[in-house]
Structures are given as C-alpha cells and as structure tokens.
PDB file of C-alpha atoms in Angstrom:
ATOM      1  CA  MET G   1     -79.864 -12.747  -1.558  1.00 72.00           C
ATOM      2  CA  LYS G   2     -76.041 -11.210  -1.831  1.00 76.00           C
ATOM      3  CA  ILE G   3     -73.470 -13.427  -2.196  1.00 79.00           C
ATOM      4  CA  PRO G   4     -70.208 -11.917  -0.819  1.00 79.00           C
ATOM      5  CA  ARG G   5     -67.471 -12.242  -2.705  1.00 78.00           C
ATOM      6  CA  LYS G   6     -64.410 -14.682  -1.596  1.00 76.00           C
ATOM      7  CA  LYS G   7     -61.688 -11.798  -0.460  1.00 75.00           C
ATOM      8  CA  PHE G   8     -58.204 -12.758  -1.828  1.00 74.00           C
ATOM      9  CA  GLN G   9     -55.190 -11.874   0.588  1.00 73.00           C
ATOM     10  CA  ALA G  10     -52.506 -10.566  -1.802  1.00 72.00           C
ATOM     11  CA  THR G  11     -49.232 -11.128  -0.458  1.00 72.00           C
ATOM     12  CA  VAL G  12     -45.255 -10.957  -1.329  1.00 68.00           C
ATOM     13  CA  PRO G  13     -43.905 -14.119  -1.875  1.00 68.00           C
ATOM     14  CA  SER G  14     -40.505 -13.365   0.602  1.00 69.00           C
ATOM     15  CA  VAL G  15     -38.843 -16.147  -0.291  1.00 68.00           C
ATOM     16  CA  ALA G  16     -36.556 -15.470  -2.593  1.00 71.00           C
ATOM     17  CA  MET G  17     -36.262 -12.552  -1.079  1.00 73.00           C
ATOM     18  CA  GLY G  18     -32.613 -13.883   0.917  1.00 72.00           C
ATOM     19  CA  ASP G  19     -31.448 -14.626  -2.412  1.00 74.00           C
ATOM     20  CA  ILE G  20     -31.928 -11.031  -3.800  1.00 77.00           C
ATOM     21  CA  ALA G  21     -30.169  -9.358  -1.011  1.00 76.00           C
ATOM     22  CA  PHE G  22     -27.664 -11.842  -0.774  1.00 76.00           C
ATOM     23  CA  ASN G  23     -26.806 -11.220  -4.833  1.00 77.00           C
ATOM     24  CA  LEU G  24     -26.875  -7.546  -4.101  1.00 81.00           C
ATOM     25  CA  LEU G  25     -24.736  -7.687  -1.510  1.00 77.00           C
ATOM     26  CA  ILE G  26     -21.983  -9.785  -3.464  1.00 76.00           C
ATOM     27  CA  PHE G  27     -22.028  -7.511  -6.691  1.00 77.00           C
ATOM     28  CA  PHE G  28     -21.420  -4.646  -4.007  1.00 79.00           C
ATOM     29  CA  VAL G  29     -18.400  -6.150  -2.339  1.00 73.00           C
ATOM     30  CA  ILE G  30     -16.732  -7.116  -5.961  1.00 70.00           C
ATOM     31  CA  LEU G  31     -18.010  -3.550  -6.775  1.00 70.00           C
ATOM     32  CA  ALA G  32     -15.832  -2.299  -3.171  1.00 68.00           C
ATOM     33  CA  ARG G  33     -13.015  -5.193  -4.012  1.00 62.00           C
ATOM     34  CA  ALA G  34     -11.941  -3.636  -7.520  1.00 58.00           C
ATOM     35  CA  GLN G  35     -11.110  -0.095  -5.649  1.00 61.00           C
ATOM     36  CA  ASP G  36      -8.928  -1.541  -3.066  1.00 70.00           C
ATOM     37  CA  ASP G  37      -5.996  -3.095  -3.361  1.00 75.00           C
ATOM     38  CA  SER G  38      -6.062  -6.414  -1.302  1.00 73.00           C
ATOM     39  CA  HIS G  39      -6.280  -8.560  -4.470  1.00 76.00           C
ATOM     40  CA  ILE G  40      -2.703  -8.010  -5.413  1.00 84.00           C
ATOM     41  CA  LYS G  41       0.374 -10.178  -4.835  1.00 87.00           C
ATOM     42  CA  TRP G  42       3.333  -8.021  -2.867  1.00 88.00           C
ATOM     43  CA  GLU G  43       5.283  -9.430   0.118  1.00 89.00           C
ATOM     44  CA  PRO G  44       6.503  -6.020   2.453  1.00 90.00           C
ATOM     45  CA  ALA G  45      10.099  -6.016   3.340  1.00 90.00           C
ATOM     46  CA  SER G  46      10.728  -6.604   6.866  1.00 86.00           C
ATOM     47  CA  THR G  47      12.642  -3.430   9.295  1.00 84.00           C
ATOM     48  CA  PRO G  48      12.806  -3.860  13.018  1.00 83.00           C
ATOM     49  CA  LYS G  49      10.860  -0.943  13.781  1.00 81.00           C
ATOM     50  CA  VAL G  50       7.272  -0.605  12.574  1.00 83.00           C
ATOM     51  CA  GLU G  51       5.066   2.073  13.565  1.00 83.00           C
ATOM     52  CA  GLN G  52       1.380   1.790  13.038  1.00 81.00           C
ATOM     53  CA  VAL G  53      -0.043   3.694   9.999  1.00 78.00           C
ATOM     54  CA  LYS G  54      -3.997   4.869   9.213  1.00 71.00           C
ATOM     55  CA  SER G  55      -5.287   4.095   6.238  1.00 63.00           C
ATOM     56  CA  ILE G  56      -5.786   6.543   3.653  1.00 67.00           C
ATOM     57  CA  GLY G  57      -7.123   7.323   0.570  1.00 73.00           C
ATOM     58  CA  VAL G  58      -4.041   7.110  -1.604  1.00 86.00           C
ATOM     59  CA  SER G  59      -2.256   3.593  -2.111  1.00 88.00           C
ATOM     60  CA  VAL G  60       0.632   2.817  -4.873  1.00 91.00           C
ATOM     61  CA  VAL G  61       1.545  -0.976  -4.880  1.00 92.00           C
ATOM     62  CA  VAL G  62       4.147  -2.124  -7.078  1.00 93.00           C
ATOM     63  CA  ASP G  63       3.270  -6.089  -7.226  1.00 92.00           C
ATOM     64  CA  ILE G  64       5.493  -9.414  -7.569  1.00 92.00           C
ATOM     65  CA  ASP G  65       5.847  -9.038 -10.930  1.00 92.00           C
ATOM     66  CA  SER G  66       6.476  -5.034 -10.841  1.00 90.00           C
ATOM     67  CA  LYS G  67       3.016  -4.282 -12.181  1.00 92.00           C
ATOM     68  CA  LEU G  68       2.154  -0.817 -10.558  1.00 93.00           C
ATOM     69  CA  TYR G  69      -1.673   0.076  -9.064  1.00 92.00           C
ATOM     70  CA  LEU G  70      -2.554   3.166  -7.991  1.00 90.00           C
ATOM     71  CA  ASN G  71      -5.855   2.151  -5.676  1.00 86.00           C
ATOM     72  CA  GLY G  72      -5.809  -1.068  -6.534  1.00 84.00           C
ATOM     73  CA  GLN G  73      -6.480  -0.049 -10.369  1.00 86.00           C
ATOM     74  CA  GLU G  74      -3.078  -0.660 -12.903  1.00 90.00           C
ATOM     75  CA  ILE G  75      -1.461   2.672 -14.267  1.00 92.00           C
ATOM     76  CA  GLY G  76       1.656   3.844 -15.891  1.00 92.00           C
ATOM     77  CA  GLU G  77       4.789   5.379 -14.331  1.00 90.00           C
ATOM     78  CA  SER G  78       4.241   8.078 -16.753  1.00 90.00           C
ATOM     79  CA  GLN G  79       0.684   9.044 -15.348  1.00 92.00           C
ATOM     80  CA  LEU G  80       1.330   8.215 -11.365  1.00 92.00           C
ATOM     81  CA  SER G  81       2.829  11.351 -10.255  1.00 91.00           C
ATOM     82  CA  ALA G  82      -0.579  13.488 -11.575  1.00 92.00           C
ATOM     83  CA  ALA G  83      -2.729  11.003 -10.328  1.00 93.00           C
ATOM     84  CA  ILE G  84      -1.657  10.855  -7.018  1.00 92.00           C
ATOM     85  CA  GLU G  85      -1.972  14.684  -7.153  1.00 90.00           C
ATOM     86  CA  LYS G  86      -5.353  15.072  -8.338  1.00 90.00           C
ATOM     87  CA  LEU G  87      -6.532  12.434  -5.704  1.00 89.00           C
ATOM     88  CA  LEU G  88      -4.686  14.460  -2.823  1.00 89.00           C
ATOM     89  CA  GLY G  89      -5.780  17.570  -4.370  1.00 87.00           C
ATOM     90  CA  ASN G  90      -6.104  20.542  -1.415  1.00 85.00           C
ATOM     91  CA  ALA G  91      -5.444  18.288   1.351  1.00 85.00           C
ATOM     92  CA  PRO G  92      -3.261  19.585   4.091  1.00 84.00           C
ATOM     93  CA  ALA G  93      -0.246  18.656   5.989  1.00 78.00           C
ATOM     94  CA  GLY G  94      -0.482  15.967   7.557  1.00 78.00           C
ATOM     95  CA  LYS G  95      -3.169  14.321   5.354  1.00 82.00           C
ATOM     96  CA  ARG G  96      -1.507  13.553   2.275  1.00 86.00           C
ATOM     97  CA  SER G  97      -0.599  10.272   3.560  1.00 87.00           C
ATOM     98  CA  VAL G  98       0.877   8.093   0.346  1.00 90.00           C
ATOM     99  CA  LEU G  99       0.903   4.259   1.419  1.00 89.00           C
ATOM    100  CA  LEU G 100       3.387   2.535  -0.891  1.00 90.00           C
ATOM    101  CA  LYS G 101       3.041  -1.306  -0.733  1.00 91.00           C
ATOM    102  CA  VAL G 102       6.476  -2.390  -2.674  1.00 92.00           C
ATOM    103  CA  HIS G 103       7.319  -5.961  -3.060  1.00 93.00           C
ATOM    104  CA  ARG G 104      10.669  -7.025  -1.373  1.00 91.00           C
ATOM    105  CA  ASN G 105      12.522  -8.368  -4.422  1.00 92.00           C
ATOM    106  CA  THR G 106      11.423  -5.649  -6.664  1.00 93.00           C
ATOM    107  CA  THR G 107      14.979  -3.583  -7.532  1.00 93.00           C
ATOM    108  CA  ALA G 108      15.712   0.410  -8.567  1.00 91.00           C
ATOM    109  CA  LEU G 109      14.940   0.510 -11.564  1.00 90.00           C
ATOM    110  CA  ARG G 110      11.163   0.075 -10.980  1.00 92.00           C
ATOM    111  CA  PHE G 111      10.749   1.110  -7.316  1.00 92.00           C
ATOM    112  CA  GLU G 112      12.876   5.136  -7.169  1.00 91.00           C
ATOM    113  CA  PRO G 113      10.800   6.517 -10.129  1.00 91.00           C
ATOM    114  CA  VAL G 114       7.487   5.780  -8.014  1.00 93.00           C
ATOM    115  CA  ILE G 115       8.965   7.423  -5.005  1.00 92.00           C
ATOM    116  CA  GLU G 116      10.070   9.882  -7.227  1.00 90.00           C
ATOM    117  CA  ALA G 117       6.248  10.335  -7.895  1.00 91.00           C
ATOM    118  CA  VAL G 118       4.973  10.610  -4.783  1.00 90.00           C
ATOM    119  CA  SER G 119       7.574  13.202  -3.984  1.00 88.00           C
ATOM    120  CA  GLN G 120       6.906  15.385  -7.124  1.00 88.00           C
ATOM    121  CA  ALA G 121       2.842  15.115  -6.216  1.00 89.00           C
ATOM    122  CA  GLY G 122       3.891  16.399  -2.736  1.00 87.00           C
ATOM    123  CA  GLY G 123       2.775  13.021  -1.154  1.00 88.00           C
ATOM    124  CA  ASP G 124       3.993  12.246   2.398  1.00 88.00           C
ATOM    125  CA  LEU G 125       5.574   8.739   1.841  1.00 89.00           C
ATOM    126  CA  VAL G 126       4.701   5.919   3.777  1.00 90.00           C
ATOM    127  CA  HIS G 127       6.264   2.787   3.491  1.00 91.00           C
ATOM    128  CA  ILE G 128       4.504  -0.220   4.417  1.00 89.00           C
ATOM    129  CA  LEU G 129       6.949  -3.083   5.592  1.00 89.00           C
ATOM    130  CA  GLU G 130       6.679  -5.662   8.156  1.00 87.00           C
ATOM    131  CA  GLU G 131       8.359  -5.932  11.407  1.00 83.00           C
ATOM    132  CA  LYS G 132      11.036  -7.907  11.426  1.00 77.00           C
ATOM    133  CA  SER G 133      11.106 -11.278  12.857  1.00 63.00           C
ATOM    134  CA  LEU G 134      13.780 -14.012  14.354  1.00 52.00           C
ATOM    135  CA  GLN G 135      14.284 -15.958  11.031  1.00 53.00           C
ATOM    136  CA  PRO G 136      15.142 -13.758   7.978  1.00 50.00           C
ATOM    137  CA  LYS G 137      13.804 -14.302   4.563  1.00 47.00           C
ATOM    138  CA  LYS G 138      15.507 -15.716   2.092  1.00 48.00           C
TER     139      LYS G 138
ATOM    140  CA  MET R   1     -64.772 -46.328  10.757  1.00 65.00           C
ATOM    141  CA  LYS R   2     -61.383 -44.887  11.879  1.00 68.00           C
ATOM    142  CA  LEU R   3     -60.955 -41.782  10.891  1.00 68.00           C
ATOM    143  CA  ARG R   4     -57.469 -40.205  10.235  1.00 68.00           C
ATOM    144  CA  ARG R   5     -55.864 -37.252  11.510  1.00 67.00           C
ATOM    145  CA  ASN R   6     -54.113 -35.159   9.199  1.00 64.00           C
ATOM    146  CA  ASN R   7     -50.796 -34.961  10.824  1.00 64.00           C
ATOM    147  CA  ASN R   8     -48.695 -34.012   7.470  1.00 65.00           C
ATOM    148  CA  PHE R   9     -48.569 -30.196   8.369  1.00 67.00           C
ATOM    149  CA  LEU R  10     -45.872 -28.686   5.746  1.00 66.00           C
ATOM    150  CA  ILE R  11     -43.542 -27.130   8.307  1.00 68.00           C
ATOM    151  CA  GLU R  12     -41.702 -24.135   6.799  1.00 68.00           C
ATOM    152  CA  PRO R  13     -38.808 -22.238   8.227  1.00 65.00           C
ATOM    153  CA  ALA R  14     -39.303 -18.416   8.421  1.00 67.00           C
ATOM    154  CA  SER R  15     -37.523 -17.008   5.268  1.00 67.00           C
ATOM    155  CA  ALA R  16     -38.389 -13.835   6.724  1.00 65.00           C
ATOM    156  CA  ALA R  17     -35.172 -12.968   7.765  1.00 70.00           C
ATOM    157  CA  THR R  18     -32.804 -14.459   5.472  1.00 72.00           C
ATOM    158  CA  GLY R  19     -31.888 -11.299   4.123  1.00 71.00           C
ATOM    159  CA  ASP R  20     -31.373  -9.879   6.716  1.00 73.00           C
ATOM    160  CA  ILE R  21     -29.098 -12.807   7.950  1.00 77.00           C
ATOM    161  CA  ALA R  22     -26.899 -12.529   5.057  1.00 76.00           C
ATOM    162  CA  PHE R  23     -26.881  -8.878   5.323  1.00 75.00           C
ATOM    163  CA  ASN R  24     -25.213  -9.145   8.686  1.00 77.00           C
ATOM    164  CA  LEU R  25     -23.173 -11.951   8.049  1.00 81.00           C
ATOM    165  CA  ILE R  26     -21.661 -10.045   5.235  1.00 78.00           C
ATOM    166  CA  VAL R  27     -21.511  -6.483   6.806  1.00 74.00           C
ATOM    167  CA  PHE R  28     -19.621  -8.474   9.821  1.00 76.00           C
ATOM    168  CA  PHE R  29     -16.854  -9.916   7.101  1.00 78.00           C
ATOM    169  CA  LEU R  30     -16.546  -6.367   5.542  1.00 72.00           C
ATOM    170  CA  VAL R  31     -15.918  -4.944   8.536  1.00 68.00           C
ATOM    171  CA  CYS R  32     -13.445  -7.968  10.030  1.00 69.00           C
ATOM    172  CA  ALA R  33     -11.416  -7.574   6.020  1.00 66.00           C
ATOM    173  CA  SER R  34     -11.081  -3.752   6.172  1.00 59.00           C
ATOM    174  CA  THR R  35      -9.822  -3.412   9.547  1.00 56.00           C
ATOM    175  CA  GLN R  36      -5.800  -4.604   8.673  1.00 57.00           C
ATOM    176  CA  PRO R  37      -3.555  -2.401  10.599  1.00 57.00           C
ATOM    177  CA  ASP R  38      -0.685  -1.511   8.208  1.00 74.00           C
ATOM    178  CA  SER R  39       2.444  -0.789   9.862  1.00 81.00           C
ATOM    179  CA  GLY R  40       5.423   0.607   8.421  1.00 83.00           C
ATOM    180  CA  ARG R  41       7.399   4.090   8.752  1.00 84.00           C
ATOM    181  CA  LYS R  42       7.402   7.211   7.253  1.00 84.00           C
ATOM    182  CA  GLN R  43      10.005   8.760   5.355  1.00 83.00           C
ATOM    183  CA  ILE R  44      10.348  12.777   4.496  1.00 79.00           C
ATOM    184  CA  LEU R  45      11.883  13.010   1.368  1.00 76.00           C
ATOM    185  CA  PRO R  46      12.347  16.699  -0.575  1.00 70.00           C
ATOM    186  CA  ARG R  47      10.468  17.316  -3.153  1.00 64.00           C
ATOM    187  CA  SER R  48      11.905  16.310  -6.108  1.00 58.00           C
ATOM    188  CA  GLU R  49      11.460  19.994  -7.589  1.00 53.00           C
ATOM    189  CA  ASN R  50      13.705  21.254  -5.441  1.00 49.00           C
ATOM    190  CA  GLN R  51      16.493  19.145  -6.035  1.00 49.00           C
ATOM    191  CA  GLN R  52      18.058  20.732  -8.787  1.00 51.00           C
ATOM    192  CA  GLN R  53      18.848  24.052  -7.260  1.00 51.00           C
ATOM    193  CA  LYS R  54      20.490  22.424  -3.633  1.00 50.00           C
ATOM    194  CA  GLN R  55      22.704  20.095  -6.434  1.00 52.00           C
ATOM    195  CA  THR R  56      25.411  22.479  -5.729  1.00 51.00           C
ATOM    196  CA  GLU R  57      24.828  22.444  -2.139  1.00 50.00           C
ATOM    197  CA  GLN R  58      24.556  18.379  -1.915  1.00 48.00           C
ATOM    198  CA  ILE R  59      28.391  18.023  -3.352  1.00 53.00           C
ATOM    199  CA  GLN R  60      29.306  18.527   0.193  1.00 73.00           C
ATOM    200  CA  ASN R  61      26.957  16.269   1.766  1.00 81.00           C
ATOM    201  CA  LEU R  62      27.239  12.302   2.841  1.00 87.00           C
ATOM    202  CA  GLU R  63      26.887  10.219  -0.098  1.00 90.00           C
ATOM    203  CA  VAL R  64      25.676   6.512   0.009  1.00 91.00           C
ATOM    204  CA  SER R  65      26.094   4.001  -3.095  1.00 91.00           C
ATOM    205  CA  LEU R  66      23.888   1.132  -3.118  1.00 90.00           C
ATOM    206  CA  ASP R  67      25.117  -2.098  -4.541  1.00 89.00           C
ATOM    207  CA  ARG R  68      22.971  -4.863  -4.664  1.00 88.00           C
ATOM    208  CA  ASN R  69      24.381  -6.580  -1.489  1.00 85.00           C
ATOM    209  CA  SER R  70      27.358  -3.822  -0.760  1.00 88.00           C
ATOM    210  CA  VAL R  71      27.350  -0.003   0.495  1.00 90.00           C
ATOM    211  CA  SER R  72      29.840   2.522   0.942  1.00 91.00           C
ATOM    212  CA  ILE R  73      29.545   5.817   2.205  1.00 90.00           C
ATOM    213  CA  ASN R  74      31.571   8.381  -0.035  1.00 88.00           C
ATOM    214  CA  THR R  75      32.746   5.417  -1.855  1.00 84.00           C
ATOM    215  CA  GLU R  76      34.576   3.998   1.140  1.00 88.00           C
ATOM    216  CA  LYS R  77      33.109   0.301   1.208  1.00 90.00           C
ATOM    217  CA  ILE R  78      31.434  -0.764   4.105  1.00 89.00           C
ATOM    218  CA  PRO R  79      30.148  -3.926   5.926  1.00 90.00           C
ATOM    219  CA  LEU R  80      25.999  -4.142   6.221  1.00 87.00           C
ATOM    220  CA  THR R  81      26.337  -4.932   9.956  1.00 89.00           C
ATOM    221  CA  ASP R  82      28.715  -1.760  10.700  1.00 90.00           C
ATOM    222  CA  PHE R  83      26.346   0.752   8.193  1.00 90.00           C
ATOM    223  CA  PRO R  84      23.527   1.713  11.241  1.00 90.00           C
ATOM    224  CA  SER R  85      27.025   3.050  13.436  1.00 91.00           C
ATOM    225  CA  ARG R  86      29.572   4.183  10.989  1.00 90.00           C
ATOM    226  CA  ILE R  87      26.276   6.586   9.488  1.00 89.00           C
ATOM    227  CA  LYS R  88      25.405   7.644  13.017  1.00 89.00           C
ATOM    228  CA  ARG R  89      29.645   8.537  13.884  1.00 89.00           C
ATOM    229  CA  LYS R  90      29.097  10.523  10.199  1.00 87.00           C
ATOM    230  CA  LEU R  91      26.306  12.213  11.289  1.00 87.00           C
ATOM    231  CA  GLN R  92      26.844  13.118  15.690  1.00 87.00           C
ATOM    232  CA  GLY R  93      27.398  16.833  15.529  1.00 82.00           C
ATOM    233  CA  LYS R  94      25.435  18.148  12.286  1.00 83.00           C
ATOM    234  CA  ALA R  95      23.033  20.504  14.334  1.00 81.00           C
ATOM    235  CA  LYS R  96      21.663  21.910  10.942  1.00 84.00           C
ATOM    236  CA  PRO R  97      19.174  20.434   8.802  1.00 82.00           C
ATOM    237  CA  GLU R  98      20.877  20.956   5.616  1.00 82.00           C
ATOM    238  CA  ASP R  99      23.953  19.174   6.898  1.00 84.00           C
ATOM    239  CA  ARG R 100      22.226  16.351   7.672  1.00 87.00           C
ATOM    240  CA  ILE R 101      21.095  15.522   4.086  1.00 88.00           C
ATOM    241  CA  VAL R 102      22.705  12.363   2.922  1.00 90.00           C
ATOM    242  CA  VAL R 103      22.150  11.261  -1.050  1.00 90.00           C
ATOM    243  CA  VAL R 104      21.561   8.226  -1.783  1.00 90.00           C
ATOM    244  CA  LYS R 105      22.520   6.300  -4.537  1.00 91.00           C
ATOM    245  CA  SER R 106      21.300   3.011  -6.236  1.00 91.00           C
ATOM    246  CA  THR R 107      22.496   0.911  -8.680  1.00 91.00           C
ATOM    247  CA  LYS R 108      19.232  -0.869 -11.254  1.00 90.00           C
ATOM    248  CA  ASP R 109      19.537  -4.042  -9.314  1.00 91.00           C
ATOM    249  CA  VAL R 110      19.291  -2.398  -5.908  1.00 92.00           C
ATOM    250  CA  PRO R 111      16.415  -4.994  -4.171  1.00 93.00           C
ATOM    251  CA  TYR R 112      14.044  -2.703  -2.306  1.00 93.00           C
ATOM    252  CA  HIS R 113      14.363  -4.698   1.051  1.00 92.00           C
ATOM    253  CA  HIS R 114      18.193  -4.081   1.081  1.00 92.00           C
ATOM    254  CA  TRP R 115      17.403  -0.262   0.292  1.00 92.00           C
ATOM    255  CA  ILE R 116      14.919  -0.234   2.998  1.00 91.00           C
ATOM    256  CA  ALA R 117      17.024  -1.308   5.273  1.00 90.00           C
ATOM    257  CA  ILE R 118      19.943   1.316   4.641  1.00 92.00           C
ATOM    258  CA  THR R 119      17.595   4.431   4.121  1.00 91.00           C
ATOM    259  CA  GLY R 120      16.226   3.273   7.911  1.00 90.00           C
ATOM    260  CA  ALA R 121      19.813   3.211   9.233  1.00 90.00           C
ATOM    261  CA  ILE R 122      20.086   7.021   7.857  1.00 91.00           C
ATOM    262  CA  GLU R 123      16.893   7.864   9.689  1.00 89.00           C
ATOM    263  CA  ASP R 124      17.406   6.027  12.604  1.00 88.00           C
ATOM    264  CA  GLY R 125      21.126   8.184  12.786  1.00 88.00           C
ATOM    265  CA  GLY R 126      19.304  11.401  12.160  1.00 88.00           C
ATOM    266  CA  GLY R 127      20.086  11.831   8.386  1.00 88.00           C
ATOM    267  CA  ILE R 128      17.243  13.276   6.492  1.00 88.00           C
ATOM    268  CA  ILE R 129      17.215  11.161   2.942  1.00 87.00           C
ATOM    269  CA  THR R 130      17.625  12.804  -0.551  1.00 87.00           C
ATOM    270  CA  LEU R 131      17.521  10.387  -3.641  1.00 85.00           C
ATOM    271  CA  GLN R 132      19.816  10.776  -6.718  1.00 82.00           C
ATOM    272  CA  LEU R 133      18.114   9.334  -9.855  1.00 77.00           C
ATOM    273  CA  GLU R 134      19.702   8.295 -12.925  1.00 67.00           C
ATOM    274  CA  GLU R 135      18.402  10.912 -15.737  1.00 62.00           C
ATOM    275  CA  GLU R 136      16.995   9.176 -18.901  1.00 56.00           C
ATOM    276  CA  ARG R 137      17.915  10.906 -21.664  1.00 51.00           C
ATOM    277  CA  SER R 138      16.723  10.227 -25.241  1.00 52.00           C
ATOM    278  CA  ILE R 139      19.723  10.654 -28.004  1.00 54.00           C
ATOM    279  CA  GLN R 140      18.786  10.737 -31.698  1.00 54.00           C
ATOM    280  CA  VAL R 141      21.607   8.690 -33.441  1.00 53.00           C
ATOM    281  CA  PRO R 142      21.459  10.438 -37.358  1.00 51.00           C
TER     282      PRO R 142
END
C-alpha cells in the first residue's frame, strides 16, 4: 500500500509587502525631492500684476542666505550660464523659459549677475512673484 | 461532560492590499505637491553679448538709476509713487523699439523687491529694459 506524501502549500508571505512598498516609495520620493527646489527657503517679491507660468525644466533660486541653486542643486555664479545653456540645449524659442526665484531682500550685487547669466545662456527670464496683497510686507 | 467550542480564531486583516494603499496615498500627495502653480512675470532682456555693440546707441536712451530707496530718471530724482506715470510719459510717442530702451543702473544694495517694482513700471509703460552692470576688473598692484 502506498502512503501518499503530504503536500505542503508554499505561499509567499504577504505581510511585509506593504512595508517594502512603502519604504521603496519613500526612497524614490526623497530622491525626487533632491532634484526640485521645494526644500529651498525664499520669499517672493510682490507685484500688482502676475500671470500664471508653466514650470518648465530650468529653475534658478537665490535663497534667504543668498545661496544660488540651479534645479535644486547648489551652484557657483561662474558656472551658472554654461549649466543653463546645457540644460536648455537646442530648445526652440518659447520653450527656453528659466524660472527665477529670488528672495525679496536679496541685493543687486547678488541677483544682477544671475539675471545676466540667464540672459547670456539665451534663456527667457520669468520672475516668480506673488500678487501684491493690500497690506505691504515689512 | 460539556465540550467547549473553540471560538478563539485569529482574525487578521488582509494585508495584501496594504502596498497598493500606501502607493496610492503617496502618489496622491506627490501629485498635490507638484501641481503648485507658479505665478510671475516674463521679462525680455537683450542678450548681454549684444549690449556692447549697442553701447554707443544707449547714450541717448532713458537712464533709470536705482538706489536702495530712491529712483531717478536721467539723474532727476523722482518720488516712488510718481515713477510709473513719469516713465510712461517719457516713453509716450516712441514707436521704435530701439527708442524705448531704458537702461537700468542699480547700486549694489538695491533690494530685489524694489528692483522688481521699478522694472515692472518701466515694462508697463512700454519700455524695454537693459541692465548696465559694473564690470569686475582685477588690477595687479606691483
């Protein structure tokens, strides 16, 4: 008489799947955040009239401590023009927008060379500003 | 003799979908974070390479000088509140783009919010902004 062997059911434990997926996603979120500029501290200047602008590839930020960033990465003033030119490549006119986010109290000594660098790279300058509120900021 | 029924079943919530739920939640928050609309103002500046060629022409253009708290048009100091109307008047009747060029000179300590207010007024008045920057020169001292 043959005694049939007991069959074991092999299943993949799915309890840890949630944690694995969560950790993977956190990893990719942090990786993505390092490439944008949402972690940089700056306050926009205000103006009475603003228009909505599409955020395209290149953004330049001068933060509260007058540090310069290109697409979220700190960069030197002397390298800025070449780096923007490289990012813009052969993009046609109208698609060469460079978003310029300058902290409202930054002085001309810091922001004018940045504007010059964008202009030198052939970028279309877009100042990111906020609409003027009734109570002026001090 | 009473037989006790075993009612202590281990109730475990289905964990297979946890990954999907976490994924959907994070995608939702990511999308929310990335769709913050930017608002601002476009500014057309002539490429700085061409500025040197036009330097001789710029002499006759309007010149706006900016200090930390003040502004002047062709060395005449103007109250900040009057500036938009004054620059508009000066640019009136100038049809050619080359006549509407306004050279903006700023001292080192001009804050960005002041610069934006003045350049905005120039553009609203129909002017084309050109920046005049001080060049850095290194001098060797013997």
